[in-house]
CSV table of C-alpha atoms and ligand atoms in Angstrom, one decimal:
chain,number,residue,atom,x,y,z
A,28,MET,CA,-11.6,-13.0,-8.7
A,29,GLU,CA,-9.2,-11.1,-10.8
A,30,PRO,CA,-8.5,-7.0,-9.4
A,31,GLN,CA,-11.2,-4.9,-10.9
A,32,LYS,CA,-8.0,-2.2,-12.1
A,33,GLU,CA,-9.3,1.4,-13.4
A,34,SER,CA,-7.9,1.6,-16.7
A,35,ARG,CA,-5.0,3.8,-16.5
A,36,THR,CA,-3.5,4.0,-20.0
A,37,PRO,CA,-6.2,4.7,-22.1
A,38,ARG,CA,-5.1,5.3,-26.3
A,39,ASP,CA,-6.2,8.4,-27.1
A,40,THR,CA,-4.6,10.8,-29.8
A,41,VAL,CA,-3.5,14.0,-28.4
A,42,ALA,CA,-1.3,16.7,-29.9
A,43,ARG,CA,2.1,16.6,-28.4
A,44,PRO,CA,5.2,14.9,-29.3
A,45,PRO,CA,5.7,11.1,-28.4
A,46,ARG,CA,8.4,11.7,-26.5
A,47,VAL,CA,6.7,12.7,-23.2
A,48,SER,CA,8.2,15.2,-21.1
A,49,ILE,CA,8.6,13.8,-17.7
A,50,THR,CA,7.0,15.3,-14.7
A,51,PRO,CA,9.0,17.0,-11.4
A,52,LYS,CA,7.3,14.5,-9.9
A,53,GLN,CA,9.2,11.7,-11.6
A,54,ALA,CA,11.9,13.8,-11.9
A,55,VAL,CA,12.5,13.3,-8.5
A,56,GLU,CA,11.8,9.7,-8.0
A,57,GLU,CA,14.3,8.9,-11.2
A,58,ARG,CA,17.1,10.7,-9.0
A,59,ARG,CA,15.7,8.7,-5.4
A,60,GLU,CA,16.1,5.6,-7.3
A,61,GLY,CA,19.5,6.7,-9.4
A,62,SER,CA,17.8,5.6,-13.2
A,63,ALA,CA,18.3,8.9,-14.4
A,64,SER,CA,19.5,8.2,-17.8
A,65,PRO,CA,23.0,9.9,-18.7
A,66,GLU,CA,23.0,13.1,-20.5
A,67,ARG,CA,23.0,12.3,-24.2
A,68,PRO,CA,24.9,15.0,-26.4
A,69,ALA,CA,23.0,18.2,-27.6
A,70,SER,CA,23.0,16.2,-31.8
A,71,ASP,CA,21.1,13.1,-30.5
A,72,LEU,CA,18.7,15.3,-29.3
A,73,GLU,CA,18.6,18.1,-32.7
A,74,ALA,CA,17.9,14.4,-34.8
A,75,ASP,CA,15.1,13.2,-31.9
A,76,CYS,CA,13.5,16.6,-32.2
A,77,ALA,CA,13.4,16.3,-36.0
A,78,SER,CA,12.5,12.4,-36.3
A,79,ALA,CA,9.6,13.9,-33.7
A,80,ASP,CA,8.4,15.7,-36.9
A,81,GLY,CA,5.3,14.7,-38.0
A,82,LEU,CA,4.7,11.9,-35.5
A,83,TRP,CA,2.6,15.1,-33.5
A,84,GLU,CA,-1.1,13.5,-34.1
A,85,LEU,CA,-0.2,9.3,-33.8
A,86,PRO,CA,-1.9,7.7,-30.9
A,87,VAL,CA,0.2,7.7,-27.2
A,88,GLU,CA,0.9,5.9,-24.2
A,89,LEU,CA,0.1,8.0,-22.4
A,90,ALA,CA,1.9,9.3,-19.0
A,91,PRO,CA,4.7,6.3,-20.1
A,92,ARG,CA,5.8,4.3,-16.6
A,93,ARG,CA,9.5,3.4,-16.6
A,94,PRO,CA,9.6,-0.4,-17.5
A,95,GLU,CA,8.9,-2.5,-15.0
A,96,CYS,CA,9.7,-5.6,-13.4
A,97,GLY,CA,6.8,-8.4,-13.9
A,98,ARG,CA,6.9,-9.6,-11.3
A,99,CYS,CA,7.5,-7.0,-7.8
A,100,ARG,CA,6.1,-4.5,-10.3
A,101,ARG,CA,9.4,-1.8,-9.5
A,102,PRO,CA,11.1,-0.4,-11.9
A,103,GLN,CA,13.5,-3.0,-13.7
A,104,LYS,CA,16.4,-1.1,-12.3
A,105,VAL,CA,15.3,-0.4,-8.6
A,106,CYS,CA,13.8,-4.7,-8.8
A,107,LEU,CA,13.5,-6.4,-5.8
A,108,CYS,CA,13.4,-9.9,-7.1
A,109,PRO,CA,16.6,-10.8,-5.3
A,110,PHE,CA,15.2,-9.8,-1.5
A,111,LEU,CA,11.6,-12.3,-2.9
A,112,PRO,CA,11.5,-15.8,-1.5
A,113,LEU,CA,12.3,-18.2,-4.8
A,114,HIS,CA,8.6,-20.0,-4.8
A,115,PRO,CA,5.5,-17.8,-3.7
A,116,LEU,CA,5.0,-19.0,-0.3
A,117,HIS,CA,2.5,-21.9,0.6
A,118,ILE,CA,-0.3,-20.9,3.1
A,119,ALA,CA,-3.9,-21.7,3.7
A,120,THR,CA,-5.2,-18.5,4.6
A,121,HIS,CA,-6.5,-16.4,1.9
A,122,LEU,CA,-5.9,-12.8,1.8
A,123,TYR,CA,-8.0,-10.0,0.2
A,124,ILE,CA,-6.6,-6.7,0.2
A,125,ILE,CA,-9.3,-4.4,-0.4
A,126,GLN,CA,-7.2,-0.9,-1.7
A,127,HIS,CA,-8.1,2.8,-2.0
A,128,PRO,CA,-7.8,4.1,-5.2
A,129,ALA,CA,-5.5,6.5,-4.7
A,130,GLU,CA,-2.9,4.0,-3.2
A,131,GLU,CA,-2.7,2.4,-7.1
A,132,ASN,CA,-0.5,4.7,-8.0
A,133,LYS,CA,1.9,5.7,-5.3
A,134,VAL,CA,5.1,5.0,-6.2
A,135,LEU,CA,6.4,3.5,-2.8
A,136,ARG,CA,3.6,1.1,-2.5
A,137,THR,CA,4.0,-2.6,-0.4
A,138,VAL,CA,0.8,-4.5,-2.1
A,139,PRO,CA,2.8,-5.4,-5.4
A,140,LEU,CA,5.6,-7.3,-3.0
A,141,LEU,CA,2.9,-9.1,-1.4
A,142,GLU,CA,1.6,-10.4,-4.1
A,143,ALA,CA,4.8,-11.1,-5.5
A,144,CYS,CA,5.7,-13.4,-2.4
A,145,LEU,CA,2.2,-15.0,-2.3
A,146,PRO,CA,0.3,-17.5,-4.6
A,147,GLN,CA,-1.7,-16.1,-6.5
A,148,ASP,CA,-5.1,-17.6,-5.8
A,149,LYS,CA,-4.3,-16.9,-2.5
A,150,CYS,CA,-4.2,-13.2,-2.5
A,151,LYS,CA,-6.5,-10.6,-3.8
A,152,VAL,CA,-6.4,-7.1,-4.5
A,153,LYS,CA,-9.7,-5.4,-5.1
A,154,ILE,CA,-9.6,-1.8,-5.6
A,155,GLY,CA,-12.5,0.8,-4.5
A,156,ARG,CA,-13.9,2.7,-2.3
A,157,ARG,CA,-17.5,0.8,-2.7
A,158,PHE,CA,-18.9,-1.9,-2.0
A,159,SER,CA,-22.4,-3.6,-1.5
A,160,GLU,CA,-23.3,-6.7,-2.1
A,161,GLU,CA,-25.3,-6.2,-5.0
A,162,LYS,CA,-22.4,-5.3,-7.0
A,163,ASP,CA,-19.9,-7.3,-5.7
A,164,THR,CA,-21.4,-10.7,-4.7
A,165,GLU,CA,-18.0,-12.4,-3.9
A,166,LEU,CA,-16.9,-9.9,-1.3
A,167,SER,CA,-19.8,-10.2,-0.3
A,168,ALA,CA,-20.0,-14.1,0.1
A,169,ILE,CA,-16.9,-14.0,2.2
A,170,CYS,CA,-17.7,-11.3,3.9
A,171,ARG,CA,-19.9,-13.3,5.1
A,172,LYS,CA,-18.4,-16.4,5.6
A,173,SER,CA,-18.1,-17.7,9.1
A,174,GLY,CA,-14.4,-18.1,9.0
A,175,THR,CA,-13.4,-14.6,7.2
A,176,LEU,CA,-11.8,-12.2,9.4
A,177,ILE,CA,-11.2,-8.4,9.5
A,178,LEU,CA,-8.0,-6.5,10.0
A,179,TYR,CA,-9.6,-2.9,11.6
A,180,PRO,CA,-8.3,-1.9,15.2
A,181,GLY,CA,-10.5,-0.6,17.6
A,182,ALA,CA,-13.0,-1.7,20.7
A,183,GLU,CA,-14.9,-3.8,18.8
A,184,ALA,CA,-11.9,-5.5,17.5
A,185,ALA,CA,-10.8,-9.0,19.4
A,186,ASP,CA,-6.9,-9.9,19.5
A,187,LEU,CA,-6.2,-11.8,17.0
A,188,GLU,CA,-4.3,-14.4,18.8
A,189,GLU,CA,-6.7,-14.3,21.6
A,190,PHE,CA,-9.8,-15.0,18.6
A,191,ILE,CA,-7.8,-18.2,17.0
A,192,SER,CA,-7.0,-19.9,20.4
A,193,ASP,CA,-10.9,-19.3,20.7
A,194,SER,CA,-12.8,-20.1,18.4
A,195,PRO,CA,-14.1,-22.7,17.1
A,196,VAL,CA,-13.7,-22.0,13.9
A,197,TYR,CA,-10.8,-21.2,12.7
A,198,PRO,CA,-10.2,-18.7,10.7
A,199,SER,CA,-9.6,-19.3,6.8
A,200,THR,CA,-10.0,-15.4,5.6
A,201,ILE,CA,-8.6,-12.3,6.2
A,202,ILE,CA,-9.6,-9.1,4.7
A,203,ILE,CA,-7.0,-6.0,5.6
A,204,ILE,CA,-7.5,-2.1,4.2
A,205,ASP,CA,-5.0,-0.6,2.3
A,206,GLY,CA,-4.7,3.4,2.2
A,207,THR,CA,-4.0,6.2,4.8
A,208,TRP,CA,-5.8,5.8,7.9
A,209,SER,CA,-8.6,8.4,7.2
A,210,GLN,CA,-8.7,6.1,3.9
A,211,ALA,CA,-8.9,3.2,6.1
A,212,LYS,CA,-11.5,4.4,8.0
A,213,ASP,CA,-13.9,5.7,5.4
A,214,ILE,CA,-13.6,2.8,3.7
A,215,PHE,CA,-14.0,0.4,7.2
A,216,TYR,CA,-17.3,2.9,8.1
A,217,LYS,CA,-18.8,3.0,4.6
A,218,ASN,CA,-19.4,-0.1,3.6
A,219,SER,CA,-21.8,-2.3,5.7
A,220,LEU,CA,-20.5,-5.3,4.5
A,221,PHE,CA,-17.2,-5.1,6.7
A,222,ARG,CA,-19.1,-4.7,9.5
A,223,LEU,CA,-20.1,-8.7,8.6
A,224,PRO,CA,-16.6,-10.3,9.3
A,225,LYS,CA,-15.1,-10.9,13.0
A,226,GLN,CA,-13.4,-7.4,13.7
A,227,VAL,CA,-9.6,-8.1,14.8
A,228,GLN,CA,-6.7,-6.8,15.4
A,229,LEU,CA,-2.8,-7.1,15.8
A,230,LYS,CA,-1.3,-7.1,19.2
A,231,THR,CA,2.3,-6.0,18.5
A,232,ASN,CA,4.6,-3.8,19.8
A,233,ILE,CA,6.6,-4.0,16.4
A,234,SER,CA,7.8,-0.8,15.4
A,235,SER,CA,7.1,0.4,11.7
A,236,GLN,CA,9.9,-0.6,9.8
A,237,TYR,CA,8.3,1.6,7.0
A,238,VAL,CA,10.1,4.2,7.4
A,239,ILE,CA,9.7,6.2,4.3
A,240,ARG,CA,6.6,6.8,4.5
A,241,MET,CA,5.2,8.7,7.5
A,242,GLN,CA,3.0,6.9,9.7
A,243,PRO,CA,0.6,8.2,12.5
A,244,THR,CA,2.0,6.7,15.5
A,245,ASN,CA,4.7,5.2,16.3
A,246,ARG,CA,2.6,1.9,16.3
A,247,CYS,CA,1.1,1.5,13.1
A,248,LEU,CA,2.1,-0.6,10.2
A,249,SER,CA,2.1,-0.6,7.0
A,250,THR,CA,-0.3,-3.5,5.1
A,251,LEU,CA,2.4,-5.8,4.3
A,252,GLU,CA,3.5,-5.6,7.8
A,253,CYS,CA,-0.2,-6.5,8.9
A,254,ALA,CA,-0.3,-8.9,6.2
A,255,ALA,CA,3.2,-9.9,7.4
A,256,VAL,CA,2.0,-10.5,11.3
A,257,ALA,CA,-0.9,-11.7,10.8
A,258,LEU,CA,-0.6,-14.4,8.1
A,259,SER,CA,2.6,-15.4,10.6
A,260,ILE,CA,0.0,-15.8,13.0
A,261,LEU,CA,-2.7,-17.2,11.2
A,262,GLU,CA,0.1,-20.0,9.9
A,263,LYS,CA,1.7,-19.9,13.1
A,264,ASN,CA,4.9,-19.7,11.0
A,265,ASN,CA,7.4,-16.2,12.2
A,266,SER,CA,9.4,-17.1,9.5
A,267,ILE,CA,6.4,-15.8,7.0
A,268,GLN,CA,6.7,-12.5,8.7
A,269,GLU,CA,10.1,-12.5,8.2
A,270,THR,CA,10.2,-13.6,5.1
A,271,LEU,CA,7.4,-10.9,3.8
A,272,LEU,CA,9.5,-8.2,5.5
A,273,ARG,CA,12.9,-8.6,3.5
A,274,PRO,CA,11.6,-6.7,0.6
A,275,LEU,CA,10.7,-4.1,2.4
A,276,GLN,CA,14.0,-3.8,4.5
A,277,ALA,CA,15.2,-3.4,1.4
A,278,LEU,CA,13.3,-0.9,-0.4
A,279,CYS,CA,13.7,1.1,2.7
A,280,SER,CA,17.7,0.6,2.6
A,281,PHE,CA,17.8,1.6,-0.7
A,282,GLN,CA,15.7,4.7,-0.7
A,283,LEU,CA,17.0,5.6,2.4
A,284,GLN,CA,21.4,5.5,0.3
A,285,HIS,CA,19.6,7.7,-2.2
A,286,GLY,CA,18.2,10.2,-0.3
A,287,ALA,CA,15.0,9.7,1.0
A,288,GLN,CA,14.7,10.6,4.7
A,289,VAL,CA,13.3,8.6,7.8
A,290,ARG,CA,9.7,9.8,8.3
A,291,LEU,CA,9.2,10.0,12.0
A,292,SER,CA,5.4,9.5,12.7
A,293,LYS,CA,3.5,12.5,13.3
A,294,GLU,CA,3.1,11.7,17.0
A,295,HIS,CA,7.1,11.4,17.3
A,296,LEU,CA,7.2,15.1,15.4
A,297,LEU,CA,4.1,16.5,17.3
A,298,LYS,CA,5.7,15.2,20.8
A,299,ASN,CA,9.3,16.1,20.3
A,300,GLY,CA,8.0,19.9,19.4
A,301,LEU,CA,9.8,19.0,15.6
A,302,TYR,CA,6.3,19.0,13.9
A,303,PRO,CA,7.0,20.9,11.1
A,304,LYS,CA,3.3,22.8,10.0
A,305,PRO,CA,1.4,25.0,12.7
A,306,MET,CA,-1.4,23.2,14.1
A,307,PRO,CA,-4.4,23.3,12.7
A,308,LYS,CA,-7.3,25.8,13.0
A,309,ASN,CA,-10.4,23.2,12.8
A,310,LYS,CA,-11.5,22.1,16.5
A,311,ARG,CA,-11.2,18.2,15.1
A,312,LYS,CA,-8.1,18.4,13.6
A,313,LEU,CA,-6.9,19.9,16.9
A,314,ARG,CA,-8.7,17.3,18.8
A,315,LYS,CA,-6.9,14.5,17.1
A,316,MET,CA,-3.3,16.3,16.7
A,317,GLU,CA,-3.5,16.6,21.2
A,318,LEU,CA,-5.0,12.5,21.2
A,319,LEU,CA,-1.7,11.8,19.8
A,320,MET,CA,0.2,13.9,21.7
A,321,ASN,CA,-0.6,12.0,24.7
A,322,SER,CA,-0.4,9.0,22.7
A,323,ILE,CA,-4.3,8.1,23.0
A,324,LYS,CA,-5.5,5.3,20.3
A,325,ILE,CA,-7.4,7.6,17.5
B,16,ZN,ZN1,11.6,-7.7,-9.3
């Protein structure tokens, strides 16, 4: 199954010059990733403007992105391929990532790194918020298989390690939802398909190393980290975790060297009186904050 990606760069005729200026957000990314182009003399720029005359009506690619590395899908100047394994890892488990559409366009994504480390036929990404038996026949067949697990924490979830030691059927597939915690919750609870596989969770004491993106609690892991831990358990091979986390560590250390801040978890900020925003007025949100402060699972 191919990832069902929505077209991001439709061709269109627009009345603006092809040299599209970057948005403030892109400018920040450029600075952070150290890829801003050097200053050019004014005469060069004038020549560009003159040569742009008459090109206004030509079809252009909207939202041009910087050239990406074909393997790690990072901008070429900050390619993380030296930190990826030379060849995709040999694994027996099939990994399905259900990705919220908002996650696809984030700059600091971890799923492309995961895809680059695993064989294509073992790591599938499906993008969307709603899935049905009728439209998503392959996914629904997978959800119905007895060897399929879904990684989503909660009272109903079994510990993955304990589950595989007792299960008569050894799991062959694991589904992981990629998105913020509220997006993942929405996808899990609003799609009855995801209630079909056995629900499992990770009982791990490791803290997230993805320190440049804020997580709700100190124990929340990024999608890449969840996949790394889950695959190490399922494949009974700890070196998988190490290999999969290497590009993430490189990404974080590069971003930190170029001005990114360590994003402490919301839990840490609340507990230490460092939360930078006023407390919410909405009672439900306030209750969630109180639960976080008291380290109760939400
Ligand atoms: Zn690369």
